[in-house]
Amino acid sequence: MANTVQLPIRPLLWLLHATSVFAAGVSHSARANSADTLKDCLLNAVSGNIAEVKLSSDAGFQTDHVRPHNLNFPWAPFAITYPTEASEVAKIVTCASKNDRRVQARGGGHDYTNKCEYLKKIYGRSRLSGTGLGAGDGAVVIDVKNLNQVQVSSEGIATVGAGNRLKDVCEKLHANGKRCMPHGSSPTVGIGGHATVGGLGLHSRLLGTSIDVMTGAEVVLANGTIVKASEKEYSDLFWAIRGAGASFGIVTSFDFQTNREPDNVVNFSYTVSSTSPANLSAAFKAYHRITTERNLDRRLSSVAVISKDTLLISGAFFGSKSDYAGLDFGSQIPGVTNRTLKNDFTWMGHMNATFKSISDLFPAQSYFYAKDTAVTYSTLPSNSTIDAVFEHLQTAKSGTDTWFVLIDLYGGAPNDAAAGAMSYPHRDLAYFFALYARSGSETTSTIHDFVEKAVLTYQDNKPENFLSYAGYTNLRIKGSPQKKYWGANLSRLEGIKAAVDPEDVFSTPQGVKPRA
Ligand SMILES: Cc1cc2nc3c(=O)[nH]c(=O)nc-3n(C[C@H](O)[C@H](O)[C@H](O)COP(=O)(O)OP(=O)(O)OC[C@H]3O[C@@H](n4cnc5c(N)ncnc54)[C@H](O)[C@@H]3O)c2cc1C
Ligand SMILES: *[C@@H]1O[C@H](CO)[C@@H](O)[C@H](O)[C@H]1NC(C)=O
Ligand SMILES: *[C@@H]1O[C@H](CO)[C@@H](O)[C@H](O)[C@H]1NC(C)=O
Ligand SMILES: *[C@@H]1O[C@H](CO)[C@@H](O)[C@H](O)[C@H]1NC(C)=O
Ligand SMILES: *[C@@H]1O[C@H](CO)[C@@H](O)[C@H](O)[C@H]1NC(C)=O
Ligand SMILES: *[C@@H]1O[C@H](CO)[C@@H](O)[C@H](O)[C@H]1NC(C)=O
Ligand SMILES: *[C@@H]1O[C@H](CO)[C@@H](O)[C@H](O)[C@H]1NC(C)=O
Ligand SMILES: *[C@@H]1O[C@H](CO)[C@@H](O)[C@H](O)[C@H]1NC(C)=O
């Protein structure tokens, strides 16, 4: 077995096989031949345009092309390709699967874990220097950045190339008739990874998630076919890609129903600064009671950020100054030390400010650990649980000074779709509670423990009652991460996976695996 160049693509077999190849220390020339065959195939797929195929042996491959978002997880793909049209994507997928390689799409490259788990397991270390590995060990990455068109039809349906980043989507929709759609607040997140996993942002309470407004998608399948998926055609696939897209195909373009931009945006913030955990908690409890009312005005959105000695509550209201005045809850929050109010943002002015504040929070590359929990209206924490979490956050050893909890308020439109309408499982969602901790080098067990204890405390020590967002991948999830990400929808996903990608070509460590 060690002498064959046929690497079975099924992850377990692949893992065993690669381990034995490595241990035996043979077949270097066989693997070199396989690498050459694949390289030729990839170059043919893009009509010989070398700018579209970057190999691990190329100078600057790691620094200019791999660029992991989370430095905890260095990543060593075989090649990163930059196709310019769907037909090239299809040919690249076929090259990879014929050569028994895994394939990964890349949009904005903001995945939390860079999907490197297999390499870590195989080589038993987390740093890959590239020495001694040969060029044939990694996956083929299809970076879709060149698929970056945005067109808006007269019915307001936007066809959005999967390579656009959120800032591009926002700006291009604005330029195409002052349109907008719901999505997150990070300018550099890619719509490719975002709109295949959920896609929630400040205007989600009003308009829903990115997947809620998706009306169709062009998808390259594992067998190299290009299909148009919608409620009418390939409806199972369409159901799957709205929540678990990375395991099912490569979306080359999305169709989204857009909306008119809001005419006016009010922006508010309330800061509570205190060294007393009880004072911070008192403010948060008041905020929590108000904002988890099911009938809270959908035009009001909000984010709370908890950090050391600070609670920062901010938000946007998509309506007029006078409509906002009646909803302003600031006077009900005890201990506010600073407040700001801007009544008359334009849509783009507001988005610019929001994008900037998120860029300031998250560097392009860093060492970090993040863990989240979805909180539904039936799993809201009690006041004493909130007190316990603030006590932990403010007093426990954190292992880093750079940590914060983001509480992104949802409810409203994201809960309008029926529970099983798409594979994304978070209906009846109140908010996500997500703790993020960054450090100057690989994150330590002190940091992991600090983060995990906070989330577990927030869950009242009953993690089995909570799901996590598949957009915040976490390799430390115990048990079945797939169950955490997709809940009751996992079983149907596994069936669809067996039908469209039985060999697990689109393979990720925590992705949906085909039902046996
Ligand atoms: C700083 C930051 C802020 C964030 N804020 C929000 C937020 O406000 N709201 C929210 O909902 N999420 C948020 N996220 C999560 C984010 O939406 C997901 O991590 C998303 O998957 C990232 O997409 P990407 O294209 O940038 O990442 P990538 O790493 O390129 O892709 C992520 C995954 O999606 C797959 N994928 C990418 N493109 C395609 C495609 N065309 N077809 C099929 N699969 C594809 C990849 O294979 C990979 O598995 C945030 C993440 C970060 C890092
Ligand atoms: C906590 O709040 C009380 C008012 O409820 C205030 O008197 C006290 O100074 C605050 N303590 C700190 C440390 O902020
Ligand atoms: C929780 O605290 C909030 C804010 O202090 C308060 O309004 C609410 O009544 C409390 N809830 C319960 C169940 O005690
Ligand atoms: C409000 O505006 C500030 C800048 O003035 C910006 O940092 C913040 O992100 C905005 N918040 C919202 C929720 O719009
Ligand atoms: C008040 O909060 C705003 C927004 O967070 C910040 O820009 C400003 O500097 C703060 N002002 C003071 C006096 O702390
Ligand atoms: C938003 O930012 C863009 C640059 O990214 C700039 O061209 C535009 O004028 C800004 N718009 C507003 C309303 O601030
Ligand atoms: C999808 O998940 C939701 C939430 O867990 C559940 O209510 C629904 O029944 C599931 N749908 C399927 C098809 O399993
Ligand atoms: C490729 O897979 C799809 C989905 O399973 C299927 O409908 C199609 O017939 C397949 N095409 C070929 C050429 O096998």
XYZ file of C-alpha atoms and ligand atoms in Angstrom:
667
model
C 0.000 0.000 0.000
C 2.838 2.361 0.860
C 4.124 2.257 -2.687
C 0.966 3.207 -4.463
C 0.306 6.772 -5.513
C -3.441 6.301 -5.053
C -4.225 8.156 -1.844
C -7.767 7.206 -0.839
C -9.671 10.384 -0.282
C -11.847 9.218 2.597
C -10.283 10.996 5.546
C -9.711 8.053 7.839
C -8.130 5.932 5.173
C -6.226 8.883 3.888
C -4.928 9.559 7.344
C -3.798 5.974 7.908
C -2.282 5.815 4.496
C -0.413 9.073 4.700
C 0.907 8.071 8.097
C 2.240 4.803 6.756
C 3.789 6.463 3.718
C 5.512 8.890 5.997
C 6.626 6.283 8.508
C 7.992 4.007 5.816
C 9.968 6.898 4.411
C 9.587 5.547 0.892
C 7.754 6.505 -2.266
C 9.178 10.004 -2.452
C 9.586 9.648 -6.184
C 6.105 8.187 -6.549
C 4.690 11.144 -4.708
C 6.778 13.527 -6.752
C 5.289 12.005 -9.911
C 1.809 12.368 -8.505
C 2.570 15.973 -7.647
C 3.765 16.649 -11.174
C 0.644 15.090 -12.680
C -1.555 17.201 -10.463
C 0.430 20.350 -11.155
C 0.108 19.822 -14.917
C -3.592 19.153 -14.575
C -4.108 22.341 -12.541
C -2.194 24.437 -15.048
C -4.234 22.966 -17.900
C -7.407 23.765 -15.996
C -6.547 27.467 -16.092
C -5.225 27.450 -19.692
C -1.640 27.663 -18.523
C -2.043 30.960 -16.699
C 0.576 30.606 -13.960
C -0.847 33.540 -12.014
C -3.835 31.330 -11.221
C -1.892 28.407 -9.693
C 0.443 28.866 -6.725
C 2.268 25.808 -5.432
C 3.724 25.130 -2.023
C 7.158 25.099 -3.640
C 6.724 28.668 -4.973
C 8.568 31.521 -3.268
C 6.330 33.492 -0.914
C 3.682 30.764 -0.861
C 3.126 30.916 2.900
C 3.453 34.689 3.338
C 1.570 35.841 0.242
C -0.904 33.054 -0.422
C -1.598 30.868 2.629
C -1.716 33.693 5.197
C -3.637 31.892 7.953
C -6.118 34.090 9.818
C -5.493 32.189 13.050
C -1.744 31.706 13.518
C -2.415 28.874 15.982
C -3.080 26.718 12.962
C -0.444 26.915 10.264
C -1.627 25.324 7.101
C 0.192 23.612 4.241
C -1.982 23.094 1.183
C -0.490 21.633 -1.984
C -1.679 24.514 -4.144
C -3.787 27.614 -3.970
C -5.591 28.335 -7.205
C -7.275 31.527 -8.374
C -9.717 30.584 -11.148
C -11.501 33.324 -13.049
C -14.683 31.474 -14.010
C -16.899 28.600 -12.877
C -15.679 26.293 -15.662
C -12.116 26.615 -14.341
C -13.338 25.867 -10.805
C -14.979 22.699 -12.158
C -11.788 21.585 -13.924
C -9.701 22.190 -10.803
C -12.102 20.130 -8.681
C -11.805 17.310 -11.201
C -7.986 17.476 -11.230
C -7.930 17.277 -7.462
C -10.400 14.433 -7.094
C -8.723 12.385 -9.858
C -5.470 12.772 -7.947
C -7.144 11.880 -4.636
C -6.788 15.289 -3.075
C -9.139 17.082 -0.775
C -10.537 20.386 -2.054
C -11.291 23.499 -0.045
C -12.905 26.696 -1.235
C -11.588 29.955 0.138
C -13.514 33.196 0.229
C -12.194 35.797 2.641
C -9.982 33.269 4.448
C -11.447 34.111 7.865
C -12.077 30.618 9.052
C -11.094 30.392 12.738
C -9.127 27.155 12.327
C -7.879 27.141 8.718
C -8.995 23.503 8.506
C -5.580 22.125 9.378
C -6.489 19.360 11.777
C -5.416 16.473 9.550
C -1.950 17.831 9.046
C -1.583 18.274 12.774
C -2.676 14.724 13.450
C -0.487 13.220 10.778
C 2.715 14.990 11.616
C 2.123 15.254 15.335
C 3.188 18.854 15.583
C 1.518 22.140 15.041
C 4.291 23.940 13.182
C 4.900 22.953 9.593
C 8.236 24.181 8.368
C 7.798 22.491 5.029
C 10.939 20.423 5.438
C 10.675 16.760 4.711
C 6.996 16.827 3.901
C 7.267 16.737 0.167
C 4.911 18.814 -1.890
C 2.224 16.215 -2.152
C 0.640 16.251 1.244
C -1.911 18.999 1.299
C -5.220 19.885 -0.209
C -6.021 21.930 -3.285
C -7.461 25.296 -2.308
C -9.760 27.129 -4.689
C -9.656 30.811 -3.817
C -12.640 32.451 -5.476
C -11.451 36.061 -5.204
C -11.554 36.607 -8.980
C -15.265 35.752 -9.050
C -16.169 39.220 -7.906
C -19.022 40.547 -10.014
C -22.146 42.138 -8.522
C -25.205 42.780 -10.713
C -28.654 43.823 -9.608
C -31.721 42.947 -11.696
C -34.763 45.179 -12.070
C -36.512 42.980 -9.458
C -33.744 43.736 -6.973
C -32.119 40.298 -7.170
C -28.359 40.695 -6.833
C -26.063 38.149 -8.444
C -22.975 38.250 -6.259
C -19.726 36.484 -7.160
C -18.558 34.311 -4.259
C -15.202 36.104 -4.130
C -16.551 39.422 -2.886
C -15.761 40.477 0.665
C -18.553 41.955 2.786
C -17.309 45.507 2.296
C -17.316 44.996 -1.491
C -20.811 43.533 -1.396
C -22.045 46.517 0.600
C -20.342 49.139 -1.566
C -21.312 47.531 -4.880
C -24.957 47.158 -3.849
C -24.941 50.802 -2.800
C -23.517 51.764 -6.186
C -26.190 49.629 -7.929
C -29.243 51.642 -6.973
C -28.776 52.083 -3.208
C -29.563 48.483 -2.399
C -28.468 46.461 0.642
C -28.759 42.969 2.111
C -28.167 41.499 5.568
C -24.611 40.374 6.387
C -22.006 40.718 9.109
C -19.890 43.677 10.122
C -16.378 42.502 9.281
C -15.270 44.179 6.020
C -12.808 41.432 5.083
C -14.954 38.354 5.736
C -15.799 36.695 2.415
C -19.397 36.299 1.260
C -18.317 32.785 0.119
C -17.805 31.430 3.625
C -20.383 33.775 5.177
C -23.416 33.021 3.029
C -22.792 29.265 3.152
C -22.855 29.165 6.950
C -25.412 31.812 8.024
C -24.386 35.443 7.744
C -25.730 37.572 10.553
C -25.219 41.265 11.169
C -26.659 44.447 12.560
C -29.546 44.616 10.129
C -30.454 40.929 10.578
C -33.151 41.638 13.153
C -34.882 43.639 10.452
C -33.995 41.706 7.266
C -32.900 38.186 8.294
C -29.609 36.397 7.626
C -27.678 36.266 4.338
C -28.993 32.750 3.718
C -32.575 33.857 4.394
C -32.436 36.225 1.414
C -30.683 33.752 -0.902
C -32.871 32.772 -3.844
C -30.378 30.642 -5.738
C -26.717 29.730 -6.147
C -24.412 28.421 -8.831
C -22.491 25.476 -7.378
C -19.618 23.308 -8.602
C -20.143 19.758 -7.354
C -17.598 17.076 -6.431
C -18.035 15.371 -9.812
C -17.161 18.591 -11.628
C -20.735 19.458 -12.686
C -21.901 23.059 -12.458
C -25.502 23.352 -11.272
C -27.935 26.076 -10.379
C -29.520 25.305 -7.012
C -32.735 26.886 -5.762
C -36.010 25.900 -4.085
C -37.036 24.439 -7.470
C -33.842 22.815 -8.791
C -31.445 20.709 -6.715
C -33.536 21.697 -3.718
C -31.786 19.268 -1.336
C -28.443 20.776 -2.282
C -29.902 24.253 -1.852
C -31.147 23.270 1.607
C -27.653 21.974 2.491
C -25.596 24.913 1.272
C -27.656 27.309 3.374
C -25.811 26.408 6.579
C -23.215 23.777 5.674
C -21.991 24.832 2.220
C -18.307 24.000 2.638
C -19.059 20.248 2.710
C -21.251 20.230 -0.411
C -19.654 22.157 -3.223
C -18.063 25.398 -4.258
C -20.493 28.220 -4.725
C -19.323 30.444 -7.550
C -22.159 32.976 -7.315
C -25.166 33.689 -5.153
C -28.520 35.304 -5.927
C -29.840 37.444 -3.100
C -33.054 39.395 -2.715
C -31.885 42.895 -1.859
C -33.674 45.722 -0.069
C -33.709 49.485 -0.261
C -31.142 51.082 2.003
C -32.598 52.546 5.198
C -33.039 56.328 4.863
C -31.627 57.107 8.254
C -29.572 55.289 10.873
C -29.330 56.257 14.536
C -26.200 55.060 16.329
C -25.981 54.874 20.102
C -23.522 53.668 22.742
C -23.511 53.313 26.515
C -20.337 52.492 28.371
C -20.197 51.195 31.922
C -16.681 51.310 33.346
C -16.194 49.740 36.739
C -13.770 47.532 38.610
C -16.749 45.926 40.322
C -18.019 42.737 38.616
C -21.361 43.235 40.398
C -21.799 46.716 38.919
C -21.024 45.501 35.401
C -23.371 42.591 35.871
C -26.165 44.864 37.137
C -25.905 46.907 33.954
C -25.847 43.819 31.763
C -28.860 42.264 33.513
C -30.908 45.388 32.867
C -29.821 45.426 29.212
C -30.505 41.706 28.864
C -34.036 41.975 30.255
C -34.927 44.764 27.817
C -33.339 43.332 24.691
C -34.625 39.771 25.053
C -38.265 40.864 24.920
C -39.591 38.879 21.976
C -41.484 41.834 20.551
C -38.536 44.258 20.662
C -38.798 46.636 17.673
C -36.993 44.946 14.752
C -35.481 48.208 13.630
C -33.390 48.225 16.793
C -30.183 46.200 16.727
C -27.472 46.002 19.299
C -24.151 44.525 20.334
C -22.767 44.320 23.854
C -19.039 43.910 24.374
C -17.746 42.757 27.748
C -14.051 43.255 28.425
C -11.889 43.837 31.490
C -13.634 46.427 33.701
C -15.913 47.530 30.861
C -19.315 46.841 29.358
C -19.864 48.639 26.055
C -23.408 48.544 24.732
C -23.899 49.969 21.276
C -26.362 49.668 18.494
C -28.065 50.977 15.443
C -31.668 51.926 14.846
C -32.892 51.854 11.253
C -35.443 54.624 11.383
C -35.965 58.233 12.293
C -34.641 60.100 15.281
C -38.159 60.595 16.654
C -39.045 56.891 16.323
C -35.847 56.031 18.171
C -36.494 58.461 21.006
C -39.331 56.324 22.357
C -37.187 53.157 22.385
C -34.024 54.543 23.908
C -33.323 52.316 26.900
C -30.201 54.071 28.174
C -31.887 55.538 31.219
C -32.723 52.021 32.418
C -29.070 50.877 32.470
C -27.497 51.564 35.884
C -23.961 52.935 36.149
C -23.480 54.329 32.628
C -20.274 56.376 32.590
C -20.277 57.570 28.979
C -22.946 57.791 26.305
C -22.884 58.782 22.632
C -25.720 59.348 20.184
C -25.576 60.170 16.500
C -29.031 60.634 15.041
C -28.380 61.086 11.356
C -26.042 58.551 9.804
C -26.561 57.698 6.160
C -26.530 53.976 5.428
C -22.978 54.072 4.034
C -21.763 56.364 6.785
C -23.030 53.873 9.339
C -21.530 50.882 7.494
C -18.174 52.649 7.168
C -18.092 53.283 10.927
C -19.153 49.728 11.697
C -16.579 48.174 9.357
C -13.884 50.355 10.876
C -14.737 49.393 14.445
C -14.629 45.668 13.570
C -11.293 46.052 11.737
C -9.936 47.690 14.866
C -11.013 44.689 16.961
C -9.688 41.863 14.756
C -6.247 41.902 13.102
C -5.851 40.139 9.750
C -3.587 37.541 11.346
C -3.186 36.683 15.030
C -3.058 33.891 17.569
C -6.501 33.500 19.078
C -8.968 31.152 20.665
C -12.703 31.693 20.387
C -15.729 29.831 21.649
C -19.375 30.690 21.254
C -22.763 29.483 22.271
C -26.113 30.123 20.669
C -28.670 31.306 23.235
C -32.338 30.751 22.414
C -35.404 32.253 24.039
C -35.842 28.990 25.938
C -32.248 28.900 27.219
C -31.817 32.487 28.451
C -29.544 32.697 31.508
C -30.917 33.594 34.930
C -29.691 36.692 36.738
C -27.556 34.571 39.057
C -25.909 32.881 36.073
C -25.093 36.301 34.631
C -23.587 37.326 37.991
C -21.434 34.186 38.025
C -20.150 34.838 34.500
C -19.157 38.414 35.304
C -17.401 37.248 38.457
C -15.431 34.689 36.422
C -14.592 37.034 33.560
C -13.456 39.879 35.780
C -11.542 37.896 38.407
C -10.252 34.580 36.965
C -6.792 34.183 35.489
C -7.252 34.817 31.772
C -3.743 34.234 30.431
C -4.023 37.338 28.243
C -5.133 40.968 28.534
C -6.792 40.871 25.141
C -10.126 39.164 25.519
C -13.698 40.217 24.984
C -17.173 38.748 24.789
C -19.366 39.772 21.885
C -23.085 39.467 22.407
C -24.718 39.995 19.033
C -28.416 40.466 19.513
C -30.682 38.631 17.075
C -34.289 37.554 17.426
C -36.654 39.197 14.991
C -36.410 38.314 11.291
C -33.842 35.464 11.602
C -36.511 33.504 13.471
C -39.201 33.907 10.807
C -38.082 30.921 8.706
C -39.395 27.510 9.777
C -36.991 25.441 11.897
C -36.170 22.940 9.143
C -36.358 25.319 6.174
C -32.599 25.163 5.610
C -29.692 23.363 7.251
C -28.757 26.396 9.389
C -30.358 25.362 12.705
C -30.527 28.552 14.782
C -34.187 29.458 14.827
C -35.683 30.816 18.067
C -32.266 32.455 18.470
C -31.969 35.312 20.958
C -28.242 35.995 20.480
C -24.799 34.483 20.175
C -22.492 34.789 23.182
C -18.945 34.573 21.781
C -15.735 34.898 23.737
C -12.563 35.731 21.845
C -9.063 35.794 23.374
C -5.913 36.795 21.559
C -2.257 36.538 22.514
C 1.195 37.278 21.120
C 2.034 33.609 20.613
C 0.181 30.313 20.488
C -2.774 30.411 22.883
C -2.155 28.585 26.159
C -4.226 26.194 28.252
C -4.822 29.044 30.728
C -6.523 30.980 27.939
C -8.505 27.955 26.753
C -9.674 27.203 30.314
C -10.677 30.815 30.922
C -12.739 30.930 27.743
C -14.334 27.518 28.179
C -15.271 28.088 31.816
C -16.992 31.347 30.895
C -19.068 29.703 28.169
C -19.892 26.694 30.335
C -20.985 28.987 33.167
C -23.156 30.945 30.764
C -24.735 27.616 29.758
C -25.475 26.937 33.428
C -23.199 23.871 33.099
C -25.602 22.233 30.670
C -23.729 22.388 27.346
C -25.981 19.671 25.904
C -28.803 22.224 25.688
C -26.886 24.586 23.400
C -25.676 24.700 19.790
C -22.712 26.617 18.342
C -22.403 28.650 15.155
C -20.663 26.749 12.334
C -19.112 30.069 11.274
C -16.955 30.054 14.410
C -15.197 26.703 14.015
C -13.614 25.375 17.181
C -11.386 22.293 17.039
C -11.654 21.823 20.818
C -15.366 20.983 20.757
C -15.772 17.635 22.516
C -17.972 14.869 21.152
C -19.514 15.523 17.754
C -18.795 19.048 16.531
C -21.204 18.397 13.655
C -24.068 17.935 16.153
C -23.108 21.207 17.830
C -23.131 23.064 14.500
C -26.209 21.573 12.824
C -28.259 19.993 15.617
C -31.254 17.992 14.464
C -30.480 18.808 10.820
C -27.270 16.766 10.756
C -28.943 13.530 9.767
C -30.524 14.988 6.619
C -27.203 16.657 5.771
C -25.372 13.316 5.976
C -27.845 11.779 3.536
C -27.435 14.605 1.024
C -23.656 14.424 1.416
C -23.726 10.709 0.535
C -25.639 11.563 -2.645
C -23.571 14.523 -3.902
C -20.093 13.971 -2.436
C -19.790 10.310 -1.387
C -15.973 10.395 -1.492
C -15.785 13.493 0.731
C -13.854 15.549 -1.816
C -14.949 18.716 0.010
C -13.525 17.523 3.272
C -12.957 19.497 6.436
C -12.168 18.155 9.912
C -15.546 19.150 11.326
C -17.532 19.055 8.098
C -20.511 16.862 7.271
C -19.399 13.311 6.471
C -21.334 11.085 4.023
C -23.740 8.643 5.655
C -22.244 5.170 5.305
C -13.352 39.039 12.366
C -14.534 38.158 12.100
C -15.817 38.675 12.240
C -16.932 37.901 11.968
N -18.171 38.449 12.096
C -19.255 37.720 11.763
C -20.548 38.290 11.812
O -20.726 39.460 12.165
N -21.604 37.519 11.461
C -21.444 36.235 11.048
O -22.449 35.601 10.694
N -20.233 35.664 11.004
C -19.143 36.378 11.348
N -17.904 35.802 11.286
C -17.790 34.392 10.881
C -17.664 34.280 9.369
O -18.898 34.573 8.755
C -17.262 32.854 9.001
O -16.055 32.519 9.631
C -17.138 32.660 7.504
O -17.169 31.290 7.220
C -15.873 33.273 6.951
O -15.935 33.263 5.554
P -14.615 33.556 4.672
O -15.024 33.402 3.259
O -14.032 34.869 5.097
O -13.680 32.456 5.197
P -12.908 31.192 4.465
O -11.878 30.742 5.451
O -12.459 31.553 3.110
O -14.059 30.132 4.354
C -14.698 29.596 5.497
C -15.318 28.249 5.140
O -16.275 28.436 4.108
C -15.931 27.678 2.960
N -16.160 28.486 1.769
C -15.589 29.672 1.449
N -16.017 30.086 0.250
C -16.889 29.150 -0.198
C -17.642 28.998 -1.393
N -17.582 29.902 -2.374
N -18.416 27.897 -1.531
C -18.475 26.948 -0.557
N -17.775 27.050 0.592
C -16.991 28.128 0.765
C -14.443 27.362 3.112
O -14.102 26.181 2.450
C -14.304 27.252 4.602
O -14.667 25.968 5.018
C -16.767 36.557 11.570
C -15.486 36.031 11.446
C -14.368 36.813 11.710
C -13.006 36.223 11.566
C -20.884 50.403 42.082
O -22.136 51.023 41.987
C -22.503 51.784 43.130
C -23.900 52.345 42.861
O -24.791 51.282 42.730
C -21.522 52.913 43.332
O -21.835 53.604 44.516
C -20.118 52.343 43.438
O -19.178 53.401 43.490
C -19.808 51.459 42.266
N -18.516 50.832 42.458
C -17.585 50.759 41.534
C -16.285 50.147 41.929
O -17.768 51.159 40.387
C -33.132 40.156 36.614
O -32.542 41.431 36.714
C -33.233 42.442 36.032
C -32.373 43.681 36.072
O -31.911 43.908 37.352
C -34.596 42.618 36.661
O -35.311 43.628 35.982
C -35.359 41.304 36.593
O -36.580 41.435 37.278
C -34.541 40.194 37.208
N -35.204 38.939 36.939
C -35.538 38.095 37.877
C -36.237 36.850 37.441
O -35.273 38.304 39.054
C -21.635 53.524 16.061
O -20.672 54.459 15.589
C -19.353 54.218 16.037
C -18.485 55.328 15.530
O -19.036 56.555 15.840
C -18.866 52.884 15.517
O -17.607 52.598 16.071
C -19.841 51.792 15.930
O -19.467 50.597 15.309
C -21.249 52.148 15.528
N -22.093 51.126 16.063
C -23.146 50.694 15.440
C -23.867 49.596 16.136
O -23.536 51.158 14.386
C -17.304 57.826 24.951
O -17.528 56.694 24.097
C -17.199 56.933 22.726
C -17.627 55.715 21.927
O -17.180 54.530 22.510
C -15.704 57.244 22.608
O -15.394 57.512 21.263
C -15.400 58.462 23.474
O -14.001 58.696 23.462
C -15.843 58.236 24.921
N -15.672 59.450 25.679
C -15.144 59.473 26.889
C -15.128 60.787 27.563
O -14.692 58.471 27.419
C -17.446 55.279 3.054
O -16.104 54.869 2.789
C -15.740 54.928 1.423
C -14.331 54.397 1.307
O -14.258 53.100 1.771
C -15.817 56.359 0.917
O -15.544 56.383 -0.457
C -17.214 56.909 1.162
O -17.243 58.277 0.838
C -17.636 56.722 2.605
N -19.031 57.116 2.686
C -19.526 57.794 3.695
C -20.954 58.187 3.585
O -18.871 58.068 4.685
C -33.510 21.250 11.709
O -33.160 21.743 12.993
C -34.203 22.382 13.664
C -33.656 22.958 14.949
O -32.933 22.009 15.690
C -35.330 21.386 13.913
O -36.410 22.025 14.560
C -35.770 20.814 12.571
O -36.761 19.843 12.770
C -34.597 20.208 11.846
N -35.000 19.738 10.527
C -34.741 18.516 10.102
C -35.116 18.227 8.700
O -34.207 17.668 10.805
C -22.929 14.880 -10.680
O -23.599 14.865 -9.409
C -24.907 15.364 -9.455
C -25.409 15.387 -8.018
O -25.323 14.145 -7.419
C -25.775 14.540 -10.381
O -27.078 15.093 -10.430
C -25.149 14.525 -11.763
O -25.886 13.662 -12.592
C -23.710 14.067 -11.700
N -23.105 14.259 -13.016
C -22.355 13.337 -13.604
C -21.798 13.700 -14.932
O -22.110 12.277 -13.050
